[in-house]
XYZ file of C-alpha atoms in Angstrom:
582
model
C 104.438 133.898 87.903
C 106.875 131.507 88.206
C 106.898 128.000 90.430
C 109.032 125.631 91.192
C 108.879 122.087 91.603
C 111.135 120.887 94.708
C 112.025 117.399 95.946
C 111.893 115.120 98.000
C 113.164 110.274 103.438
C 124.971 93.984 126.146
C 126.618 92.421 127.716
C 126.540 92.708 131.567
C 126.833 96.185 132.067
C 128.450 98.103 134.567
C 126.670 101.350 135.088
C 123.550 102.070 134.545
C 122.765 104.980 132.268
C 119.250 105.278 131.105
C 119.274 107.455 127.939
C 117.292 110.710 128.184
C 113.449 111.055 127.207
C 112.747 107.199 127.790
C 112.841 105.068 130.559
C 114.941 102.145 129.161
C 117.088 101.441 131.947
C 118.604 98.072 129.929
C 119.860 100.536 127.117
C 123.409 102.141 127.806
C 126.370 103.212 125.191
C 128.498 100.664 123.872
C 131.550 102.303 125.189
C 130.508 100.635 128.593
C 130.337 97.017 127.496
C 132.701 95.061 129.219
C 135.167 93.126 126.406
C 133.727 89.827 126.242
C 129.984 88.854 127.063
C 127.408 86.139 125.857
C 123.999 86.313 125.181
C 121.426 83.548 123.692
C 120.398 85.904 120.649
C 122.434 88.841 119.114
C 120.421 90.883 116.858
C 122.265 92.741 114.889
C 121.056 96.480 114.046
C 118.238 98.100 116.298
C 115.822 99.085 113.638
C 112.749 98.621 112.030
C 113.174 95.069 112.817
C 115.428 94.853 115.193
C 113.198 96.184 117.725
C 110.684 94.235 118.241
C 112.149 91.232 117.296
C 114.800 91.806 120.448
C 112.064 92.706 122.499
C 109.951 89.537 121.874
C 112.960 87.133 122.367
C 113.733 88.968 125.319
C 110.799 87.997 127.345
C 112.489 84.666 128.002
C 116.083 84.876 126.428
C 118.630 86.841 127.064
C 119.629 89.288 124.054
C 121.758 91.842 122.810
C 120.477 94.156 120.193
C 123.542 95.837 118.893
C 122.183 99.390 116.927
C 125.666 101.539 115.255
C 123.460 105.034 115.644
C 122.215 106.814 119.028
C 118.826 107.052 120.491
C 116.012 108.875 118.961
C 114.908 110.039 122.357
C 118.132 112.370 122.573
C 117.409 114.124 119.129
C 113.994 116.486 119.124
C 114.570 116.702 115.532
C 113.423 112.889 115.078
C 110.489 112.825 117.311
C 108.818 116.299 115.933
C 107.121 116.383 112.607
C 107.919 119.692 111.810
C 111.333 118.793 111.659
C 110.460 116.188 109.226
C 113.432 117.500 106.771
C 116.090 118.207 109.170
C 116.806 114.998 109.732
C 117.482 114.013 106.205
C 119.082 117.093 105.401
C 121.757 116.559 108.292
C 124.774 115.003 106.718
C 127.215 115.137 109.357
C 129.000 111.976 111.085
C 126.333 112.070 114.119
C 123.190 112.710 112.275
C 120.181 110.065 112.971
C 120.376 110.135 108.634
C 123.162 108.628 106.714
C 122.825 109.654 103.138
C 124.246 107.466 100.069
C 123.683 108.061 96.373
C 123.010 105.125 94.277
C 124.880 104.442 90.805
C 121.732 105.492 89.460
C 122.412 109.236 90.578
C 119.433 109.147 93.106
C 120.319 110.366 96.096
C 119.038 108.569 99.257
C 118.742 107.803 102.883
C 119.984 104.865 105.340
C 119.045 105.324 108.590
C 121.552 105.044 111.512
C 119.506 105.294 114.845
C 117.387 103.350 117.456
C 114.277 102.774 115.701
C 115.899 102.939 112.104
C 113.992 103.643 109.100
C 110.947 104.300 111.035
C 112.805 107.367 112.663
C 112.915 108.916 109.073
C 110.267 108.411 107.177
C 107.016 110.422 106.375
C 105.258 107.950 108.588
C 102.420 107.032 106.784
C 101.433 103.109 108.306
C 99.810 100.422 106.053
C 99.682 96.583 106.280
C 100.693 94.446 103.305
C 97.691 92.597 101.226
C 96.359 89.711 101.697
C 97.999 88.243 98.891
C 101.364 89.265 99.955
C 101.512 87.511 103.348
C 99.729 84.343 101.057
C 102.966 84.568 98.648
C 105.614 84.642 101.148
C 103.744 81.994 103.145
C 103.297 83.767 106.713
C 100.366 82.185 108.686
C 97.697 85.110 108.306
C 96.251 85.149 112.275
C 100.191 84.869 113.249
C 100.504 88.021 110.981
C 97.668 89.958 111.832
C 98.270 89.547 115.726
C 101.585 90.991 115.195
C 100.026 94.003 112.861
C 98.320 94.350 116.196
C 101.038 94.180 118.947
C 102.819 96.985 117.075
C 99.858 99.288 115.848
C 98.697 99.193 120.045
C 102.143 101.490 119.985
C 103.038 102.974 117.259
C 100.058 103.670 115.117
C 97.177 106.671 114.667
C 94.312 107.668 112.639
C 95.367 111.107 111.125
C 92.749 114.222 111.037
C 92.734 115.035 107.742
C 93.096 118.890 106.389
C 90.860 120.303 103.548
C 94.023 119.473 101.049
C 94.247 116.294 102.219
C 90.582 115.566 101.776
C 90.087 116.744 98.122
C 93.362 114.483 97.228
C 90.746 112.213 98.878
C 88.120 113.158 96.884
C 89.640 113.738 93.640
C 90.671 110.158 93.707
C 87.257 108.871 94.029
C 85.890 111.037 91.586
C 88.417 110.124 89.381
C 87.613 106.344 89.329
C 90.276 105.095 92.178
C 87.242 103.409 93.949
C 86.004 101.888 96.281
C 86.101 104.499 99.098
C 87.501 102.566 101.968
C 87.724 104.897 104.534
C 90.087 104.521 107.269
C 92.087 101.384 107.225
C 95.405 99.823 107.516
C 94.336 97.356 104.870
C 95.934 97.483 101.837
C 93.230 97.412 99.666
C 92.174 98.726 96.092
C 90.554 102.058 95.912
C 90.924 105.278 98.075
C 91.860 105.306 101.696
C 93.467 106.942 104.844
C 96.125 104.942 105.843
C 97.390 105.373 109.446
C 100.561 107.332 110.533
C 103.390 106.376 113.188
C 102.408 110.293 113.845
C 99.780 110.994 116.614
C 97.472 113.862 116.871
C 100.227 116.358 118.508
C 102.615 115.774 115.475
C 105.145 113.328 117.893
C 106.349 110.527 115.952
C 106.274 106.879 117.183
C 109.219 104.478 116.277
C 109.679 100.836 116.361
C 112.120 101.628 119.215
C 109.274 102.406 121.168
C 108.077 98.910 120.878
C 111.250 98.116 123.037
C 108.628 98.839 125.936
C 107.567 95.207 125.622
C 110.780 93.896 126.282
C 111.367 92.177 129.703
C 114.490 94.056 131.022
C 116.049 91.751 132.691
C 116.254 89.760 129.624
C 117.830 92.399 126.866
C 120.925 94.491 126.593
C 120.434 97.711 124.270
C 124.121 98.909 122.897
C 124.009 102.715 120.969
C 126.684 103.166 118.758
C 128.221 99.737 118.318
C 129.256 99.305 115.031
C 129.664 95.552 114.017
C 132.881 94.657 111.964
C 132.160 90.646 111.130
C 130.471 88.313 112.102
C 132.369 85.110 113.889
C 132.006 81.382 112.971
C 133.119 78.135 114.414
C 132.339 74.469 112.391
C 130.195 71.036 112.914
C 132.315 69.036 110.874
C 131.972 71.297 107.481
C 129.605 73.494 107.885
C 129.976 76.891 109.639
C 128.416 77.696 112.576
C 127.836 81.389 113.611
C 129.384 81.769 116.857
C 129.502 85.818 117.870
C 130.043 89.461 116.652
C 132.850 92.142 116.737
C 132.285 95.199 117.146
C 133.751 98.960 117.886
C 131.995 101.626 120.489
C 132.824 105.136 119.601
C 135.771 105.454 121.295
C 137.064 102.655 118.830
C 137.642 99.702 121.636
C 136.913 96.187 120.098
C 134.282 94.109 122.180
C 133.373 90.736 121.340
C 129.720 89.413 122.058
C 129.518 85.812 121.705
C 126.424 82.944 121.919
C 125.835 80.839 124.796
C 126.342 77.314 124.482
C 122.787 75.429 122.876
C 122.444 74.723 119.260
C 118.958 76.739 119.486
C 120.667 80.492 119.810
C 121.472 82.457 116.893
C 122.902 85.702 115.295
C 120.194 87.453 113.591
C 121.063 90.326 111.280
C 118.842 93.120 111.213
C 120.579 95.934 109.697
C 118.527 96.597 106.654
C 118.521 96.326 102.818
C 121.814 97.808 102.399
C 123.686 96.617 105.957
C 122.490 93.384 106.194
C 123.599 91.899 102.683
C 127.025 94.413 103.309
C 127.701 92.532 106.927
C 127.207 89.257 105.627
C 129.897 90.101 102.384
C 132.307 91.483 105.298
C 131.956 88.361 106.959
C 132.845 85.884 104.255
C 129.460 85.269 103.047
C 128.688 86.049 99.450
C 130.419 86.097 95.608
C 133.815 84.241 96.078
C 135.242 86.314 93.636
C 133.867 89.337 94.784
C 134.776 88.647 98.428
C 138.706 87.286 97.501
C 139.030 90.611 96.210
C 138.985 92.363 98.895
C 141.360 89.754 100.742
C 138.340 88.073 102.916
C 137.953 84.750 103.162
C 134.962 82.721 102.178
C 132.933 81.059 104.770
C 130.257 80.290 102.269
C 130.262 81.091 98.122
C 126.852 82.621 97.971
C 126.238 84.748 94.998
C 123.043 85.954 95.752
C 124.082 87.791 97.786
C 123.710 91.841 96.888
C 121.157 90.491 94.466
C 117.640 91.495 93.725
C 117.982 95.080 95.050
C 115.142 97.301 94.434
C 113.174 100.627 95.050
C 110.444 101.510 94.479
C 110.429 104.942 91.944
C 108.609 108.020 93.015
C 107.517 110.599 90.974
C 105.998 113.735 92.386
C 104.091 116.627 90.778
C 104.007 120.247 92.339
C 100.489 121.870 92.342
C 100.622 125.559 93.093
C 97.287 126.311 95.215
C 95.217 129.832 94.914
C 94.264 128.379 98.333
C 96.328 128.122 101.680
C 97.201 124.380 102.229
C 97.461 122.810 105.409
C 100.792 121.060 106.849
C 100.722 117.377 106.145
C 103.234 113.977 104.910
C 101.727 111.157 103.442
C 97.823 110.326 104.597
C 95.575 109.464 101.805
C 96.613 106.824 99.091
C 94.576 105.830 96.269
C 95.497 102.026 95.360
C 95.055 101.595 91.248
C 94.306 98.501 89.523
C 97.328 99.787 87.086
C 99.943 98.812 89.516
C 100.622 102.701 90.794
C 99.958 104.069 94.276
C 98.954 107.888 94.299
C 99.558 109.581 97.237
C 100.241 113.215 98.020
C 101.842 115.812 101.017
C 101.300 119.983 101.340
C 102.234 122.338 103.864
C 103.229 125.922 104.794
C 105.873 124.860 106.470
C 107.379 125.212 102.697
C 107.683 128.089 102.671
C 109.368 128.777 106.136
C 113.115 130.193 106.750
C 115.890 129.310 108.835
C 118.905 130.973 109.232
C 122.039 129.789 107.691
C 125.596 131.078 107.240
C 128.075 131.502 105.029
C 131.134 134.060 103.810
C 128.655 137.094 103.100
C 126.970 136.326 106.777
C 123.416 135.125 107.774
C 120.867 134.465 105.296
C 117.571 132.661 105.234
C 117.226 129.021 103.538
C 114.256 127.986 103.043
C 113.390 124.217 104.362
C 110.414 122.898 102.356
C 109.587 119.900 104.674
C 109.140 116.109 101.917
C 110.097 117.676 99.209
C 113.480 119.649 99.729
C 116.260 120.141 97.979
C 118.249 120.337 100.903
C 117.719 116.654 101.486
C 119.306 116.017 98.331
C 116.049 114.957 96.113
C 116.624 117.988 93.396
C 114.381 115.310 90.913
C 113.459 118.082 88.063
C 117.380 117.562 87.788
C 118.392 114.080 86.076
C 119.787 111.952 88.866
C 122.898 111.799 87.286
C 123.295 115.378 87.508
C 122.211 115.868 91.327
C 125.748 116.961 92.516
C 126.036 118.918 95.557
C 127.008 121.990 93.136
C 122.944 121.938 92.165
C 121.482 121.305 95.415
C 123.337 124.121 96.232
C 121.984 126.510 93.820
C 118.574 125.352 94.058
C 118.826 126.069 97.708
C 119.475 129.474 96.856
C 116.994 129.750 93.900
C 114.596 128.882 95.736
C 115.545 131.441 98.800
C 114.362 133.972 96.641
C 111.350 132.980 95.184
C 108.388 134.775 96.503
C 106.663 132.519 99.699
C 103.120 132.588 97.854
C 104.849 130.960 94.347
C 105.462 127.974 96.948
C 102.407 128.102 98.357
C 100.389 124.081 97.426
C 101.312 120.289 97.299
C 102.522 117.786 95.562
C 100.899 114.711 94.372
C 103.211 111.697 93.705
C 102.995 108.201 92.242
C 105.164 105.836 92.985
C 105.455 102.154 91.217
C 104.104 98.366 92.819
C 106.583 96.169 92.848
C 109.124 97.131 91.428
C 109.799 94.638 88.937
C 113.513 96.290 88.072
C 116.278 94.999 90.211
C 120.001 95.834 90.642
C 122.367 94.899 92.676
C 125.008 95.501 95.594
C 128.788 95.657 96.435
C 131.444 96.356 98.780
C 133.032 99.343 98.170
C 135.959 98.792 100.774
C 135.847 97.025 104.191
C 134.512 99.527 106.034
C 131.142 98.824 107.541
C 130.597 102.667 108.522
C 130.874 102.802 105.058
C 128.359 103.021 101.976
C 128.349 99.872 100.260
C 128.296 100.553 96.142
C 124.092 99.892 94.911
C 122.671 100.138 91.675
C 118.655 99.825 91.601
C 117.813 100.447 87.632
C 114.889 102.064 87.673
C 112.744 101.578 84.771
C 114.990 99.047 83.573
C 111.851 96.945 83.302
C 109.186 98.006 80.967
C 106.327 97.469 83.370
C 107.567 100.243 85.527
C 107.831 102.668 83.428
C 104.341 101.942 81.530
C 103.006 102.193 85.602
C 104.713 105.103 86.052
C 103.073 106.830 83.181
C 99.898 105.426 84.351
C 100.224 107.379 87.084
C 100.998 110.297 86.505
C 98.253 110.434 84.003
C 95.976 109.702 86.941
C 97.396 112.945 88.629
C 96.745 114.723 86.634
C 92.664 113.801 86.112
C 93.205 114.616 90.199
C 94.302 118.046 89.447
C 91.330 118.737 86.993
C 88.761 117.238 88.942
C 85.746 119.366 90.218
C 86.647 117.893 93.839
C 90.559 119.224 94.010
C 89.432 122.472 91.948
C 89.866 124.847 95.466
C 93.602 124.159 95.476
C 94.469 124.333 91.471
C 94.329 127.202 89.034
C 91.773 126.347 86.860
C 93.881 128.076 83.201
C 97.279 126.334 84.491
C 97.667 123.453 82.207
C 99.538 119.751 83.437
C 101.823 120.149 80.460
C 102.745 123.494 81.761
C 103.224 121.770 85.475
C 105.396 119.252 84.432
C 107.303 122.159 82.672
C 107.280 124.410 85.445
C 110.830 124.586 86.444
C 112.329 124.915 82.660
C 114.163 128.272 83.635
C 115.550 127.034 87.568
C 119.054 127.546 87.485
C 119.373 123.600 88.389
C 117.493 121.982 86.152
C 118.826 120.507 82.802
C 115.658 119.358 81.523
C 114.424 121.567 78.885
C 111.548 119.301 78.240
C 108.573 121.499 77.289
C 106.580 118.737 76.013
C 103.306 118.063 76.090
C 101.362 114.905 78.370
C 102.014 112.381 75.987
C 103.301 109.095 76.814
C 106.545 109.531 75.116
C 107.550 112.859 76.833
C 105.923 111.239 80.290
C 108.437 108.117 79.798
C 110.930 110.785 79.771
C 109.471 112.399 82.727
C 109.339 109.420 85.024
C 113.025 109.254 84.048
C 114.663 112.058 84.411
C 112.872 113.169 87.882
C 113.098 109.544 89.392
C 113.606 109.754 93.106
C 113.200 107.673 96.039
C 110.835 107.019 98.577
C 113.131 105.549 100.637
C 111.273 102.103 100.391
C 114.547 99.911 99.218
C 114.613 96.206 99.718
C 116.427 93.079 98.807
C 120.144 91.921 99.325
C 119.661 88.623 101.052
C 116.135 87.566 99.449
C 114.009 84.171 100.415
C 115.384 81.625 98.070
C 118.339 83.323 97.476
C 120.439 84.001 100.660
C 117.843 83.110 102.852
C 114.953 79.971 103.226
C 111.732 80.615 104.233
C 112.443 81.181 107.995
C 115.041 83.544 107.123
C 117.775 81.154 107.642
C 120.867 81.842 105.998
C 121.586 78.886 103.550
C 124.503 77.151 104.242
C 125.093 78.439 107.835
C 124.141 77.225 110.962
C 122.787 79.779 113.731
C 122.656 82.593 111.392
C 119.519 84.795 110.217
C 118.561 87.429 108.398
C 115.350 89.303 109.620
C 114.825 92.843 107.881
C 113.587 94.458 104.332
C 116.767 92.971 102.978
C 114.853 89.700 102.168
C 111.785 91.182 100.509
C 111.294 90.421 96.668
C 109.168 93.096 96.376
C 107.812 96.089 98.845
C 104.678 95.436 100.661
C 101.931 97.114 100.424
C 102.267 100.950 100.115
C 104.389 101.240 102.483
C 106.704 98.796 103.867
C 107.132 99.920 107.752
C 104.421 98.503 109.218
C 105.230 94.684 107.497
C 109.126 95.600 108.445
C 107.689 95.933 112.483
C 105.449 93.059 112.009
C 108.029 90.744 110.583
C 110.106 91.784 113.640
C 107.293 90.292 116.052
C 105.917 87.426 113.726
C 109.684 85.919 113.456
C 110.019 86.754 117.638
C 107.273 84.985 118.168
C 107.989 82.161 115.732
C 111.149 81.514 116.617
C 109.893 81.406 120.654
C 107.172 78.645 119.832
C 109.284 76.480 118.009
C 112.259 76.794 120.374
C 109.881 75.800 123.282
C 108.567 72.583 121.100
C 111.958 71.824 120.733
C 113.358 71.984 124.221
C 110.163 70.340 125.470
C 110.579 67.203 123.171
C 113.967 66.913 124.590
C 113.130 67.485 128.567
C 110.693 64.328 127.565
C 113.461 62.323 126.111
């Protein structure tokens, strides 16, 4: 028998048009934004971020949140776990998913939609450790308030499935310990994380935290896609002033700041948009900026720098057993500096109908792990061209459904520690900026990346996971398994030792859609995401992470949202209060 490994996520308005599935009567298309309007905060990109950061500021500001994509609540697709892969599969110009391919050869996902990132992702929900928030110097109750504000919404405590609970199991037994049960802690040892899914499979997205907001005070604009940002000067120093933008008929509207020196222009628009905006708008290399033809505001050269994210590796387990449906749940924290997590389902080896010049035929859709969301990672990345997704597709169309039936476990790295960089590829903002994230490039990686795959496999062959593994399959012969696929260009046939698993974590890198950095803390921004140099100009997102939270970096992205919100409310109200007295 043969398997096969497969891989892997307003301005015053004049009419009033709630968007279907959600009762946000203050969120309307951009196409019906009058020309000119001001606001006391623009937040730029409705995302992970974006969302509850507008929403906080909103309760006694007005604000604009400005989001390029449409709303998840008019796509089924986003809100439905089983569709889980059609999303990132989707590569049209509409489509919730915007996929790029780094200079690495991974291919990836951006997210353009209400809600961002959190409208993509496998949804498992963790907070970051406690000596995380220490490093980065957030005030722990402030933090843990706001874990709270957005878990009330947004966050469950999965049921777990018998595959689910010997992944469980087979950590403990394998030394991952302590057993923490259910948490969203990020903690070493085993544990259930939460999930942004609740108990009917409906996913929960940050834009659902836009519930909070005070409606009176916030203007939500769909598919406004921001060109520049706009700056006036005190004396020398520029001063952000307002936004341009397009709706989707093309018309330019211009959003601009109320007079006060306390609002701002915060850009929320992710590791790869936020860093991009800020290059379009004069901000960044001088060199790299004049050659393009912009001007420079400010010479920054941080800018772009610092990117990183985080490697994934994932192992295919064929199972003598049925397996139950399930994304990420269970995560065992190692003290190597790899996190071990896993996914099944049957929903692998379901068809949907697809055409093409010989008519309808059936493609399978193999939910995480897919090739048709562009993963392919038993192919090196350099080599995952459309040409081989395509043939894996069909490979894999024939294969017989109970040669797919099991899971796979994957580790992916702490940190990481390897950086890269970004660059504009042309002045389109639409467009994908050119990013390079060198995985592996720093040894630590790749020695944590062997680390855990070892510790997969003692999973595998423990007594605890022993229902859902054939007990004469060897590891060597799983990390082997797809040697003959028509895709892959492995050939590696080599055994479990380090050297060929170095080799392993290399050529079948692929995301885990956890990117970060661009306009990092010290760097582009100060410590209350400021942009250095600029007046009335932040930066709130992933973008100025040096390193990914915890396991999973949604729930800090949401929390950072509401912490900064909050922060920015309190001190704005000592401010204002100081001067009443004067």
């Amino acid at each position: 028998m043969a398997f096969f490994i497969v891989a892997i996520l307003l301005g015053l308005l004049s009419v009033s048009q709630p968007a279907r599935g959600v009762n946000y009567t203050f969120m309307r298309e951009a196409m019906h934004a009058p020309p000119v309007t001001y606001y006391d905060y623009i937040v730029i990109g409705g995302g992970t971020a974006g969302c509850p950061l507008a929403a906080t500021l909103s309760r006694r500001y007005r604000v604009l949140l400005l989001e390029r994509g449409g709303s998840p609540y008019d796509d089924d697709r986003v809100l439905n776990m089983a569709h889980f892969s059609d999303v990132l599969s989707d590569t049209s110009a509409s489509s919730p998913s915007q996929r790029f391919v780094s200079e690495d050869g991974v291919i990836n996902s951006r997210p353009r939609v209400l809600g961002g990132g959190s409208c993509l992702n496998a949804g498992f929900f963790t907070r970051a450790g406690a000596g995380y928030t220490r490093a980065v110097g957030w005030d722990a109750r402030e933090v843990l308030s706001a874990y709270r504000w957005v878990e009330d919404v947004v966050a469950f405590q999965p049921e777990l499935g018998p595959w689910q609970a010997a992944v469980r199991r087979g950590l403990l037994e394998t030394g991952v310990v302590p057993d923490n049960g259910f948490t969203f802690d990020h903690i070493p040892g085993t544990k259930v994380g939460g999930s942004i899914f609740d108990p009917d499979g409906r996913r929960h997205t940050a834009a659902d935290l836009l519930q909070y907001a005070r409606p009176e005070g916030i203007d939500v604009l769909l598919r406004a896609r921001v060109a520049r940002i706009l700056f006036s000067y005190k004396g020398t120093k520029p001063v952000a002033r307002g936004v341009v933008y397009r709706d989707s008929l093309g018309m330019v509207h211009v959003a601009y700041l109320n007079q006060g020196d306390a609002n701002e222009i915060i850009l929320s628009a992710g590791a790869l948009g936020s860093p991009q905006l800020l290059m379009l708008s004069g901000v960044g290399p001088s060199d790299h900026l004049r050659s393009f033809g912009l001007d420079v505001v400010v010479d920054n050269p941080g800018v772009g720098q610092g990117m990183s994210d985080n490697p994934m590796n994932a192992i295919y387990v064929p199972s003598p057993s049925p397996v139950e449906v399930s994304l990420i749940q269970v995560v065992g924290i190692t003290r190597f500096g790899s996190y071990i997590e896993g996914a099944s389902g049957s929903d692998w080896t379901t068809r949907t109908a697809s055409s093409s010049g010989d008519g309808a035929r059936q493609a399978r859709v193999f939910g995480m792990f897919s090739p048709q969301t562009g993963q392919l990672p038993t192919v090196p990345p350099k080599q995952r061209t459309p040409e081989a997704i395509a043939r894996a597709v069909e490979a894999m169309s024939r294969v017989p459904d109970a040669a797919l039936r099991g899971g796979f476990i994957l580790e992916k790295v702490l940190g990481p520690q390897s950086t890269g960089s970004l660059a504009l590829r042309n002045l389109d903002p639409d467009d994908n900026p050119i990013v390079q994230f060198n995985y592996f490039a720093h040894p630590d990686d790749l020695r944590r990346c062997v680390a855990g795959i070892e510790a997969i496999e003692r999973v595998i062959r423990s007594r605890s996971f022993s229902r859902f593994a054939y007990p004469n399959f060897a590891f060597p012969a799983m990390l082997n398994v797809t040697a003959e696929f028509p895709a892959n260009l492995m050939r590696m046939r080599g055994g479990s030792d380090p050297a060929a698993l170095e080799r392993f974590c290399r050529d079948t890198v692929m995301t885990i859609w956890h990117y970060h950095g661009g306009c990092q803390v010290g760097r582009v921004v100060d410590r209350d995401y400021r942009v250095l140099g600029i007046d009335a100009l932040r930066v709130i997102d992933g973008s100025t992470f040096n390193a990914s939270p915890g396991t999973n970096p949604q729930a800090t992205v949401m929390m950072l949202g509401r912490y900064m919100g909050v922060k920015i409310e309190k001190e704005r109200t000592l401010i204002e209060g100081g001067a009443r007295k004067l």
